[in-house]
Structures are given as structure tokens and as C-alpha cells.
Tab-separated table of C-alpha atoms in Angstrom:
chain	number	residue	atom	x	y	z
O	1	UNK	CA	169.241	67.895	118.157
O	2	UNK	CA	171.308	66.949	121.233
O	3	UNK	CA	174.996	67.799	121.139
O	4	UNK	CA	174.626	70.196	118.314
O	5	UNK	CA	173.865	73.883	118.107
O	6	UNK	CA	170.428	74.310	116.580
O	7	UNK	CA	168.358	77.103	115.198
O	8	UNK	CA	165.066	78.041	116.819
O	9	UNK	CA	162.552	78.884	114.127
O	10	UNK	CA	159.962	81.369	115.274
O	11	UNK	CA	157.105	82.108	112.874
O	12	UNK	CA	155.357	85.414	112.838
O	13	UNK	CA	152.107	85.602	110.898
O	14	UNK	CA	150.638	89.074	110.257
O	15	UNK	CA	147.529	89.587	108.219
O	16	UNK	CA	147.784	92.925	106.389
O	17	UNK	CA	144.948	93.939	104.063
O	18	UNK	CA	146.304	95.610	100.894
O	19	UNK	CA	149.898	95.660	102.229
O	20	UNK	CA	153.029	93.527	102.105
O	21	UNK	CA	155.146	93.732	105.263
O	22	UNK	CA	158.863	93.134	105.594
O	23	UNK	CA	160.630	93.234	108.967
O	24	UNK	CA	163.953	94.975	108.509
O	25	UNK	CA	165.334	94.596	112.056
O	26	UNK	CA	164.394	92.477	115.058
O	27	UNK	CA	165.343	92.757	118.770
O	28	UNK	CA	168.649	91.090	119.603
O	29	UNK	CA	168.512	88.220	122.138
O	30	UNK	CA	169.478	89.074	125.717
O	31	UNK	CA	170.147	86.917	128.783
O	32	UNK	CA	168.529	89.342	131.214
O	33	UNK	CA	165.341	91.399	130.917
O	34	UNK	CA	166.270	94.245	128.635
O	35	UNK	CA	164.871	97.049	126.519
O	36	UNK	CA	165.221	95.861	122.931
O	37	UNK	CA	165.784	98.105	119.934
O	38	UNK	CA	162.700	99.153	117.996
O	39	UNK	CA	161.535	97.027	115.114
O	40	UNK	CA	161.955	98.500	111.644
O	41	UNK	CA	159.192	97.350	109.323
O	42	UNK	CA	158.575	98.100	105.647
O	43	UNK	CA	155.100	97.984	104.130
O	44	UNK	CA	154.153	98.245	100.471
O	45	UNK	CA	150.680	99.757	100.338
O	46	UNK	CA	148.580	100.078	97.210
O	47	UNK	CA	146.122	102.960	96.734
O	48	UNK	CA	142.526	102.019	97.380
O	49	UNK	CA	141.415	100.120	94.310
O	50	UNK	CA	139.769	102.437	91.782
O	51	UNK	CA	140.165	105.484	94.043
O	52	UNK	CA	143.104	106.933	92.128
O	53	UNK	CA	142.022	109.295	89.365
O	54	UNK	CA	143.195	112.118	87.095
O	55	UNK	CA	141.304	115.381	86.789
O	56	UNK	CA	141.907	118.133	84.224
O	57	UNK	CA	141.258	121.865	84.336
O	58	UNK	CA	143.361	123.049	87.286
O	59	UNK	CA	144.949	125.700	85.085
O	60	UNK	CA	142.457	126.618	82.403
O	61	UNK	CA	143.423	126.995	78.796
O	62	UNK	CA	144.834	130.475	78.096
O	63	UNK	CA	145.439	131.091	81.825
O	64	UNK	CA	148.934	129.621	81.844
O	65	UNK	CA	151.889	131.788	82.777
O	66	UNK	CA	153.734	130.592	79.691
O	67	UNK	CA	153.302	129.924	75.986
O	68	UNK	CA	154.761	126.843	74.293
O	69	UNK	CA	156.012	126.935	70.700
O	70	UNK	CA	157.641	123.979	68.958
O	71	UNK	CA	158.372	122.451	65.566
O	72	UNK	CA	157.754	118.732	65.423
O	73	UNK	CA	158.831	118.062	69.013
O	74	UNK	CA	157.717	114.500	69.921
O	75	UNK	CA	156.281	115.765	73.211
O	76	UNK	CA	154.002	118.312	71.510
O	77	UNK	CA	153.869	120.225	68.231
O	78	UNK	CA	152.617	123.581	69.499
O	79	UNK	CA	151.682	127.017	68.182
O	80	UNK	CA	150.813	130.078	70.253
O	81	UNK	CA	148.851	133.272	69.854
O	82	UNK	CA	148.974	136.705	71.473
O	83	UNK	CA	146.192	139.286	71.518
O	84	UNK	CA	147.331	142.755	72.549
O	85	UNK	CA	145.524	145.580	74.310
O	86	UNK	CA	144.137	147.808	71.518
O	87	UNK	CA	146.179	150.792	70.402
O	88	UNK	CA	144.237	154.061	70.522
O	89	UNK	CA	143.757	155.985	67.269
O	90	UNK	CA	144.906	159.231	68.888
O	91	UNK	CA	147.172	160.526	71.649
O	92	UNK	CA	145.708	162.249	74.685
O	93	UNK	CA	147.762	165.065	76.247
O	94	UNK	CA	147.053	167.358	79.189
O	95	UNK	CA	144.845	167.213	82.274
O	96	UNK	CA	141.080	166.846	82.472
O	97	UNK	CA	140.614	170.609	82.178
O	98	UNK	CA	142.981	171.091	79.235
O	99	UNK	CA	142.936	167.912	77.180
O	100	UNK	CA	144.262	167.679	73.647
O	101	UNK	CA	143.783	164.725	71.331
O	102	UNK	CA	146.390	164.403	68.630
O	103	UNK	CA	146.597	162.211	65.614
O	104	UNK	CA	149.930	160.534	64.952
O	105	UNK	CA	152.113	158.794	62.409
O	106	UNK	CA	153.725	155.449	63.209
O	107	UNK	CA	157.478	155.526	62.618
O	108	UNK	CA	158.271	151.978	63.744
O	109	UNK	CA	156.968	149.161	65.922
O	110	UNK	CA	158.722	146.654	68.147
O	111	UNK	CA	157.662	143.251	69.474
O	112	UNK	CA	159.239	141.852	72.624
O	113	UNK	CA	158.989	138.397	74.172
O	114	UNK	CA	160.574	136.846	77.234
O	115	UNK	CA	162.260	133.498	76.652
O	116	UNK	CA	161.869	131.386	79.786
O	117	UNK	CA	163.690	128.265	78.627
O	118	UNK	CA	164.829	126.299	75.578
O	119	UNK	CA	166.931	123.262	74.820
O	120	UNK	CA	170.424	124.497	75.644
O	121	UNK	CA	171.859	122.393	72.813
O	122	UNK	CA	169.431	123.628	70.137
O	123	UNK	CA	170.993	125.513	67.229
O	124	UNK	CA	169.707	127.797	64.493
O	125	UNK	CA	166.173	128.445	65.809
O	126	UNK	CA	163.976	131.274	64.547
O	127	UNK	CA	160.716	132.590	66.018
O	128	UNK	CA	158.240	133.696	63.327
O	129	UNK	CA	155.457	136.257	63.897
O	130	UNK	CA	152.282	136.297	61.789
O	131	UNK	CA	149.295	138.625	61.898
O	132	UNK	CA	146.089	136.812	62.804
O	133	UNK	CA	142.490	137.932	62.857
O	134	UNK	CA	142.065	140.699	65.424
O	135	UNK	CA	139.210	138.815	67.095
O	136	UNK	CA	141.274	135.747	68.080
O	137	UNK	CA	140.302	134.598	71.588
O	138	UNK	CA	140.174	131.521	73.801
O	139	UNK	CA	137.846	129.693	71.385
O	140	UNK	CA	140.486	129.533	68.654
O	141	UNK	CA	141.798	126.060	67.836
O	142	UNK	CA	144.995	124.698	66.336
O	143	UNK	CA	143.864	124.492	62.666
O	144	UNK	CA	142.961	128.196	62.583
O	145	UNK	CA	146.291	129.258	64.084
O	146	UNK	CA	148.219	126.855	61.870
O	147	UNK	CA	146.555	128.288	58.769
O	148	UNK	CA	147.606	131.777	59.859
O	149	UNK	CA	151.223	130.957	60.691
O	150	UNK	CA	151.845	129.159	57.402
O	151	UNK	CA	150.508	131.954	55.174
O	152	UNK	CA	153.474	133.945	53.766
O	153	UNK	CA	151.225	136.956	53.188
O	154	UNK	CA	150.654	137.244	56.954
O	155	UNK	CA	154.312	137.093	58.009
O	156	UNK	CA	155.234	140.158	60.081
O	157	UNK	CA	158.740	139.407	61.290
O	158	UNK	CA	161.263	136.753	62.205
O	159	UNK	CA	163.501	136.713	65.269
O	160	UNK	CA	166.668	134.619	64.890
O	161	UNK	CA	167.608	133.249	68.311
O	162	UNK	CA	171.367	133.235	69.022
O	163	UNK	CA	172.562	129.752	69.934
O	164	UNK	CA	174.105	131.109	73.136
O	165	UNK	CA	170.830	132.646	74.376
O	166	UNK	CA	168.932	130.236	76.625
O	167	UNK	CA	166.670	132.781	78.343
O	168	UNK	CA	165.946	136.503	78.302
O	169	UNK	CA	164.463	139.061	75.917
O	170	UNK	CA	163.751	138.333	72.250
O	171	UNK	CA	162.718	141.335	70.167
O	172	UNK	CA	162.411	142.695	66.669
O	173	UNK	CA	161.727	146.144	65.200
O	174	UNK	CA	159.748	146.895	62.040
O	175	UNK	CA	160.651	150.114	60.293
O	176	UNK	CA	160.746	151.482	56.737
O	177	UNK	CA	159.430	148.987	54.133
O	178	UNK	CA	159.069	146.246	56.770
O	179	UNK	CA	156.541	148.387	58.638
O	180	UNK	CA	154.139	148.111	55.713
O	181	UNK	CA	153.585	144.427	56.569
O	182	UNK	CA	151.616	145.466	59.643
O	183	UNK	CA	148.205	146.723	58.570
O	184	UNK	CA	145.467	147.335	61.128
O	185	UNK	CA	142.157	148.058	59.389
O	186	UNK	CA	140.123	150.943	60.784
O	187	UNK	CA	137.319	148.516	61.555
O	188	UNK	CA	139.571	146.593	63.973
O	189	UNK	CA	139.759	149.641	66.292
O	190	UNK	CA	143.487	149.280	66.946
O	191	UNK	CA	143.285	145.586	67.845
O	192	UNK	CA	146.169	143.286	66.933
O	193	UNK	CA	146.631	139.537	67.321
O	194	UNK	CA	149.671	137.561	66.232
O	195	UNK	CA	150.533	133.886	65.879
O	196	UNK	CA	153.880	132.368	66.830
O	197	UNK	CA	155.649	129.558	65.011
O	198	UNK	CA	159.121	128.094	65.591
O	199	UNK	CA	161.481	127.109	62.815
O	200	UNK	CA	164.850	125.398	62.917
O	201	UNK	CA	166.964	122.555	61.560
O	202	UNK	CA	165.824	120.106	64.252
O	203	UNK	CA	162.689	119.489	66.298
O	204	UNK	CA	162.757	121.574	69.479
O	205	UNK	CA	160.676	124.052	71.473
O	206	UNK	CA	160.565	127.353	73.309
O	207	UNK	CA	158.893	128.304	76.571
O	208	UNK	CA	157.847	131.990	76.508
O	209	UNK	CA	156.207	134.177	79.151
O	210	UNK	CA	152.452	134.476	78.683
O	211	UNK	CA	149.991	137.285	79.211
O	212	UNK	CA	149.602	136.648	82.952
O	213	UNK	CA	153.345	136.691	83.635
O	214	UNK	CA	155.374	139.697	84.745
O	215	UNK	CA	157.299	139.756	81.462
O	216	UNK	CA	154.279	139.426	79.186
O	217	UNK	CA	154.574	139.996	75.419
O	218	UNK	CA	154.833	143.663	74.430
O	219	UNK	CA	153.885	145.605	71.305
O	220	UNK	CA	155.422	149.090	71.232
O	221	UNK	CA	154.644	151.752	68.613
O	222	UNK	CA	157.067	154.658	68.177
O	223	UNK	CA	154.992	157.536	66.814
O	224	UNK	CA	155.215	161.209	65.883
O	225	UNK	CA	152.273	163.263	67.117
O	226	UNK	CA	150.764	165.929	64.867
O	227	UNK	CA	151.950	168.895	66.885
O	228	UNK	CA	154.652	171.564	66.589
O	229	UNK	CA	155.588	171.072	70.243
O	230	UNK	CA	158.828	169.126	70.001
O	231	UNK	CA	158.651	168.248	73.712
O	232	UNK	CA	155.650	165.971	73.141
O	233	UNK	CA	156.038	165.225	69.466
O	234	UNK	CA	157.675	161.819	69.906
O	235	UNK	CA	155.677	159.243	71.871
O	236	UNK	CA	155.801	155.535	72.623
O	237	UNK	CA	152.512	153.649	72.760
O	238	UNK	CA	153.121	150.333	74.538
O	239	UNK	CA	150.494	147.599	74.620
O	240	UNK	CA	150.753	144.357	76.583
O	241	UNK	CA	149.687	140.975	75.319
O	242	UNK	CA	146.813	140.443	77.725
O	243	UNK	CA	145.436	137.265	76.147
O	244	UNK	CA	147.755	134.425	75.184
O	245	UNK	CA	147.422	130.723	74.584
O	246	UNK	CA	149.017	127.521	73.306
O	247	UNK	CA	147.462	125.063	70.884
O	248	UNK	CA	148.784	121.574	70.172
O	249	UNK	CA	148.510	119.615	66.936
O	250	UNK	CA	147.661	116.435	68.863
O	251	UNK	CA	146.682	117.195	72.472
O	252	UNK	CA	146.854	114.306	74.906
O	253	UNK	CA	143.378	113.258	76.020
O	254	UNK	CA	143.458	111.853	79.587
O	255	UNK	CA	142.404	108.211	79.826
O	256	UNK	CA	140.388	107.289	82.902
O	257	UNK	CA	142.269	103.994	83.146
O	258	UNK	CA	145.597	105.796	83.591
O	259	UNK	CA	147.108	108.686	85.566
O	260	UNK	CA	147.866	111.737	83.399
O	261	UNK	CA	149.765	114.789	84.662
O	262	UNK	CA	150.315	118.209	83.113
O	263	UNK	CA	149.126	119.256	79.683
O	264	UNK	CA	146.687	122.054	78.827
O	265	UNK	CA	144.342	122.353	80.618
O	266	UNK	CA	146.545	120.971	83.355
O	267	UNK	CA	145.781	117.577	84.912
O	268	UNK	CA	146.444	116.376	88.449
O	269	UNK	CA	145.949	113.035	90.153
O	270	UNK	CA	144.525	111.972	93.501
O	271	UNK	CA	145.706	108.824	95.320
O	272	UNK	CA	143.759	107.562	98.321
O	273	UNK	CA	145.375	105.169	100.789
O	274	UNK	CA	144.389	103.382	103.971
O	275	UNK	CA	147.391	102.999	106.262
O	276	UNK	CA	147.187	100.249	108.876
O	277	UNK	CA	146.571	101.499	112.416
O	278	UNK	CA	149.855	99.989	113.567
O	279	UNK	CA	151.522	102.744	111.541
O	280	UNK	CA	149.260	105.696	112.317
O	281	UNK	CA	148.544	104.846	115.973
O	282	UNK	CA	151.743	103.311	117.349
O	283	UNK	CA	154.371	103.408	114.638
O	284	UNK	CA	156.807	106.154	113.691
O	285	UNK	CA	157.273	106.739	109.990
O	286	UNK	CA	160.982	106.671	109.168
O	287	UNK	CA	160.730	106.883	105.386
O	288	UNK	CA	158.001	106.889	102.757
O	289	UNK	CA	158.094	107.105	98.985
O	290	UNK	CA	155.432	107.090	96.288
O	291	UNK	CA	156.268	104.964	93.245
O	292	UNK	CA	154.787	105.781	89.820
O	293	UNK	CA	155.469	103.749	86.669
O	294	UNK	CA	155.016	105.343	83.211
O	295	UNK	CA	152.993	103.355	80.686
O	296	UNK	CA	155.286	104.632	77.887
O	297	UNK	CA	158.482	106.673	77.525
O	298	UNK	CA	158.033	110.212	78.847
O	299	UNK	CA	158.627	112.995	76.326
O	300	UNK	CA	159.485	116.625	77.005
O	301	UNK	CA	161.852	119.410	76.009
O	302	UNK	CA	165.417	118.048	76.197
O	303	UNK	CA	167.734	119.677	78.736
O	304	UNK	CA	164.815	121.508	80.388
O	305	UNK	CA	163.778	119.835	83.634
O	306	UNK	CA	160.285	118.737	84.539
O	307	UNK	CA	159.459	117.178	87.895
O	308	UNK	CA	156.525	115.509	89.585
O	309	UNK	CA	155.184	117.170	92.742
O	310	UNK	CA	153.079	115.792	95.614
O	311	UNK	CA	151.040	117.539	98.297
O	312	UNK	CA	148.655	116.471	101.023
O	313	UNK	CA	144.939	116.970	100.590
O	314	UNK	CA	143.556	118.903	103.570
O	315	UNK	CA	140.145	117.291	103.132
O	316	UNK	CA	138.614	114.934	100.613
O	317	UNK	CA	136.526	116.934	98.149
O	318	UNK	CA	137.515	114.951	95.092
O	319	UNK	CA	138.973	117.074	92.298
O	320	UNK	CA	138.328	120.204	94.392
O	321	UNK	CA	140.299	118.975	97.399
O	322	UNK	CA	142.351	121.831	98.898
O	323	UNK	CA	146.048	121.022	99.217
O	324	UNK	CA	148.711	121.807	101.801
O	325	UNK	CA	151.468	124.330	101.240
O	326	UNK	CA	154.121	121.646	101.775
O	327	UNK	CA	155.293	120.155	98.471
O	328	UNK	CA	157.798	117.406	97.730
O	329	UNK	CA	159.424	116.866	94.339
O	330	UNK	CA	160.779	113.961	92.368
O	331	UNK	CA	164.053	114.069	90.508
O	332	UNK	CA	163.867	115.447	86.969
O	333	UNK	CA	161.999	113.181	84.580
O	334	UNK	CA	164.215	111.181	82.240
O	335	UNK	CA	162.791	112.043	78.835
O	336	UNK	CA	162.708	109.252	76.290
O	337	UNK	CA	162.545	106.558	78.974
O	338	UNK	CA	159.877	104.864	81.039
O	339	UNK	CA	161.943	105.017	84.215
O	340	UNK	CA	160.087	104.618	87.499
O	341	UNK	CA	159.415	107.912	89.268
O	342	UNK	CA	159.921	108.057	93.042
O	343	UNK	CA	158.661	110.866	95.272
O	344	UNK	CA	160.039	111.208	98.838
O	345	UNK	CA	156.744	111.708	100.696
O	346	UNK	CA	157.972	111.034	104.249
O	347	UNK	CA	156.928	114.481	105.517
O	348	UNK	CA	153.479	114.127	103.980
O	349	UNK	CA	152.790	110.628	105.318
O	350	UNK	CA	153.845	111.647	108.830
O	351	UNK	CA	150.904	114.063	108.803
O	352	UNK	CA	148.434	111.204	108.445
O	353	UNK	CA	148.371	110.459	112.154
O	354	UNK	CA	148.782	112.108	115.535
O	355	UNK	CA	147.397	115.562	116.213
O	356	UNK	CA	147.205	116.689	112.560
O	357	UNK	CA	145.403	113.592	111.281
O	358	UNK	CA	145.027	114.552	107.624
O	359	UNK	CA	143.184	112.226	105.231
O	360	UNK	CA	145.401	109.608	103.636
O	361	UNK	CA	145.392	111.364	100.259
O	362	UNK	CA	148.208	112.522	98.005
O	363	UNK	CA	147.546	115.080	95.270
O	364	UNK	CA	150.138	114.735	92.502
O	365	UNK	CA	150.887	117.130	89.646
O	366	UNK	CA	153.722	118.462	87.528
O	367	UNK	CA	155.694	121.090	89.397
O	368	UNK	CA	155.828	123.159	86.188
O	369	UNK	CA	152.055	123.150	85.625
O	370	UNK	CA	151.094	124.782	82.338
O	371	UNK	CA	154.725	125.569	81.594
O	372	UNK	CA	156.173	122.268	80.428
O	373	UNK	CA	156.090	120.205	77.266
O	374	UNK	CA	156.046	117.068	79.441
O	375	UNK	CA	152.771	115.236	79.980
O	376	UNK	CA	153.626	111.887	81.591
O	377	UNK	CA	151.050	109.099	81.783
O	378	UNK	CA	151.411	106.571	84.620
O	379	UNK	CA	149.795	103.303	85.495
O	380	UNK	CA	146.879	103.263	87.944
O	381	UNK	CA	145.287	100.583	90.109
O	382	UNK	CA	143.505	99.589	86.893
O	383	UNK	CA	146.764	98.952	85.000
O	384	UNK	CA	148.049	95.422	85.779
O	385	UNK	CA	151.775	95.375	86.409
O	386	UNK	CA	152.124	99.177	86.471
O	387	UNK	CA	150.160	99.981	89.624
O	388	UNK	CA	151.330	102.859	91.842
O	389	UNK	CA	152.413	102.024	95.360
O	390	UNK	CA	153.440	103.634	98.590
O	391	UNK	CA	156.452	102.116	100.364
O	392	UNK	CA	156.529	103.018	104.060
O	393	UNK	CA	159.350	102.169	106.464
O	394	UNK	CA	158.370	102.643	110.101
O	395	UNK	CA	159.475	101.679	113.591
O	396	UNK	CA	157.373	100.057	116.277
O	397	UNK	CA	157.681	100.985	119.974
O	398	UNK	CA	160.457	99.601	122.182
O	399	UNK	CA	159.563	96.307	123.797
O	400	UNK	CA	160.823	94.597	126.932
O	401	UNK	CA	162.404	91.265	126.165
O	402	UNK	CA	163.100	88.328	128.528
O	403	UNK	CA	165.577	85.494	127.965
């Protein structure tokens, strides 16, 4: 209108398939030809519809580095088992040319476990050890272990856990009358398997080192050899727990309509995207984050962190896609809530263009695979209102502007 300052309305229509674009900054007006500041644009990009999936089996059952034991924990009510290397029925002394085999008498035995983590506010917990069938292996299921660890006749020992101990060695020694609880029949050829159960005044859990970890469970026998030579009379026969596993009363079964992470055997997820060429060809990624929304409150072990991790897929081979060594992590999950999880994937998304040109795929897992009580379930592209999304902020090239 004449005589009045007016506003010039300039419409910009951009057709973006599968993305919502927001311009965060625009070039300032100039009276002379000038080099304007770059445009900052934010896109919200959904994964390709139906191309986001969960796959289980990345860490096979009984190949975890840890064992989980709990008592009524909402996240998982777990029991564990340990099968030790067999103890020989005699002691071998000397070299190949002068070898003696000596029988022995067991004076005492010790069991040692490495506590990785527990709820730092838990009080009055006790770890109970029960003797199981010597032949326990990876085919054993929860009901069989539960029957063994609730039979008073099979109780070997209990280890009270001091309230101030949050990690480190837990051990117990059987000697005198207590030693009689441990009976290894001759037909078992020195094989021993034990079950682990947790007791305490409140529901909680323990994370213990498993058979594949450096501090694996240990069974030590202190024996007296049948010899008059006092230099070799007293021996220690140590046997590692080479086969360990965790069994849950109600394992979470992944649902194809959702995204499940963690658990045993561990699950991961694959998200496939298609970034517009204006981002990969001419834009510069300033910031990118992956948004995941839980379908229900996430449970875990209180005061023990669990985080979501993301990596790039080096090529698209589905569940067998190899991943990059670069990993980004979310903040710790907020147990008991369904808070949105955000992963800062800027570094990963920048690799989707230029000279590296990786496929537009994110592989997502728990950072503590096989070693966490957490098993979050998120919405997928098939979950209305809870779909995952990638939010990318990027800049476009400088442009020359005229008045």
C-alpha cells in the first residue's frame, strides 16, 4: 500500500518425499550484490517404510561375557549356571620321564565370582550356590535351573554381599562339615555344575563375569596328596567355569512390528534411510540425531547405566551387515519411563556422502550387549505415533544475492 511500509511475502515451495523441511536461517537483504550467509535447513526424515527391523542372535546364548542373577526384578527374573572344567581324580607330578600320579584328599574348596555391577542402593543381598546335574549345558532351560536352585538338599553355600561392595570378588570356602555338601559321584568324572540364585529383602539383580571373561568363575580345591614329600604334599587344583549362561523366567520375544534391543540372545536393529540429494550432494551436515520412542516404560537394573549405541553399516547385507568401528551413544536410559531416546549421529550421517559414500543405514544396539538387564522396545515405521525419525540440520552453499 502507498505511503505505508509493507511486507513482501515470498513463497518457497519444496517438494520433499518422506521429509519435512524447516528453514532455520535465510540470507539477509543487501543493497549491493553480496555473498549471503549459508542457509540452515532442518529435515525430519523417516526410515524407509517397513525397512527397519530387529534381528536376534548377535551374541548367542551362553556366549555372553556376563551372567545375570536377579530376584523378582521387573526387567528380568534371572538365574544362572556355571559348568567347571573337570577336576582330575589324581595329581600328576614330575616330567615325562619320571611321572608320578598321586591320589589326594580334599581339605577344603573355594568358589570365587567377579561382581561386575549391582544396584548401589541395594541392601542385604545374598548369592546362593546350588549343585546341579554335572551334564548341564547350553540346552538347559529356566525350569530345570529353577528346580535345582530351590531344592534345599542341593544348597552348597551362600555368599552374603556387603552393602558397601558394588563390584569386585565374591567368594566362599567350604571346609569341615560344610565340605560334605559337595559330593561328586565317581561316574561324573570330576565334573561339577552349579546354579546361582539371588536372595534379598527387595527385588534387585547382580551382573557377574561369565566364562568368557577374564575374571571367570573359579572352583579351587585345596588338597593333600598321598605322599611323604612335604614339599609337594599340599596342592591347589583350580578349575575355571568354562561354560556359563543366564536363563530368564519370562524372556522377551521380539515382535516384528517393533524394534527390540538387547536381551539374550542379543537383538539389534537396522534402520534404512534415503537422504535427499540436496543434503548428500551439496549440503553440509551440521547436526543429526536419531529419535527412538519406547512403546512402554523401559526397565533395567536401577543405578546401573544402560545406553543405546549406533554404528554405520559398511554395506547392506541385512542382519549380517558389517558395521563401522565408530560408535555413538545415547544418554543412559531412564528406567521406569518411556522417555524418548536421542542418539547424536552427526558423525555417522556425514559419512553418507562425499568420498566415503556409505549406505544410508544405521545399526542400533545396546552398548552393554549381553551384559544388561535392560531390553527396551521401541516403535517402528509400523507403529503409528511412535515411529523413529532422523532429524538432520544442514547448510546449503553460499549464494550471491542482488538487491
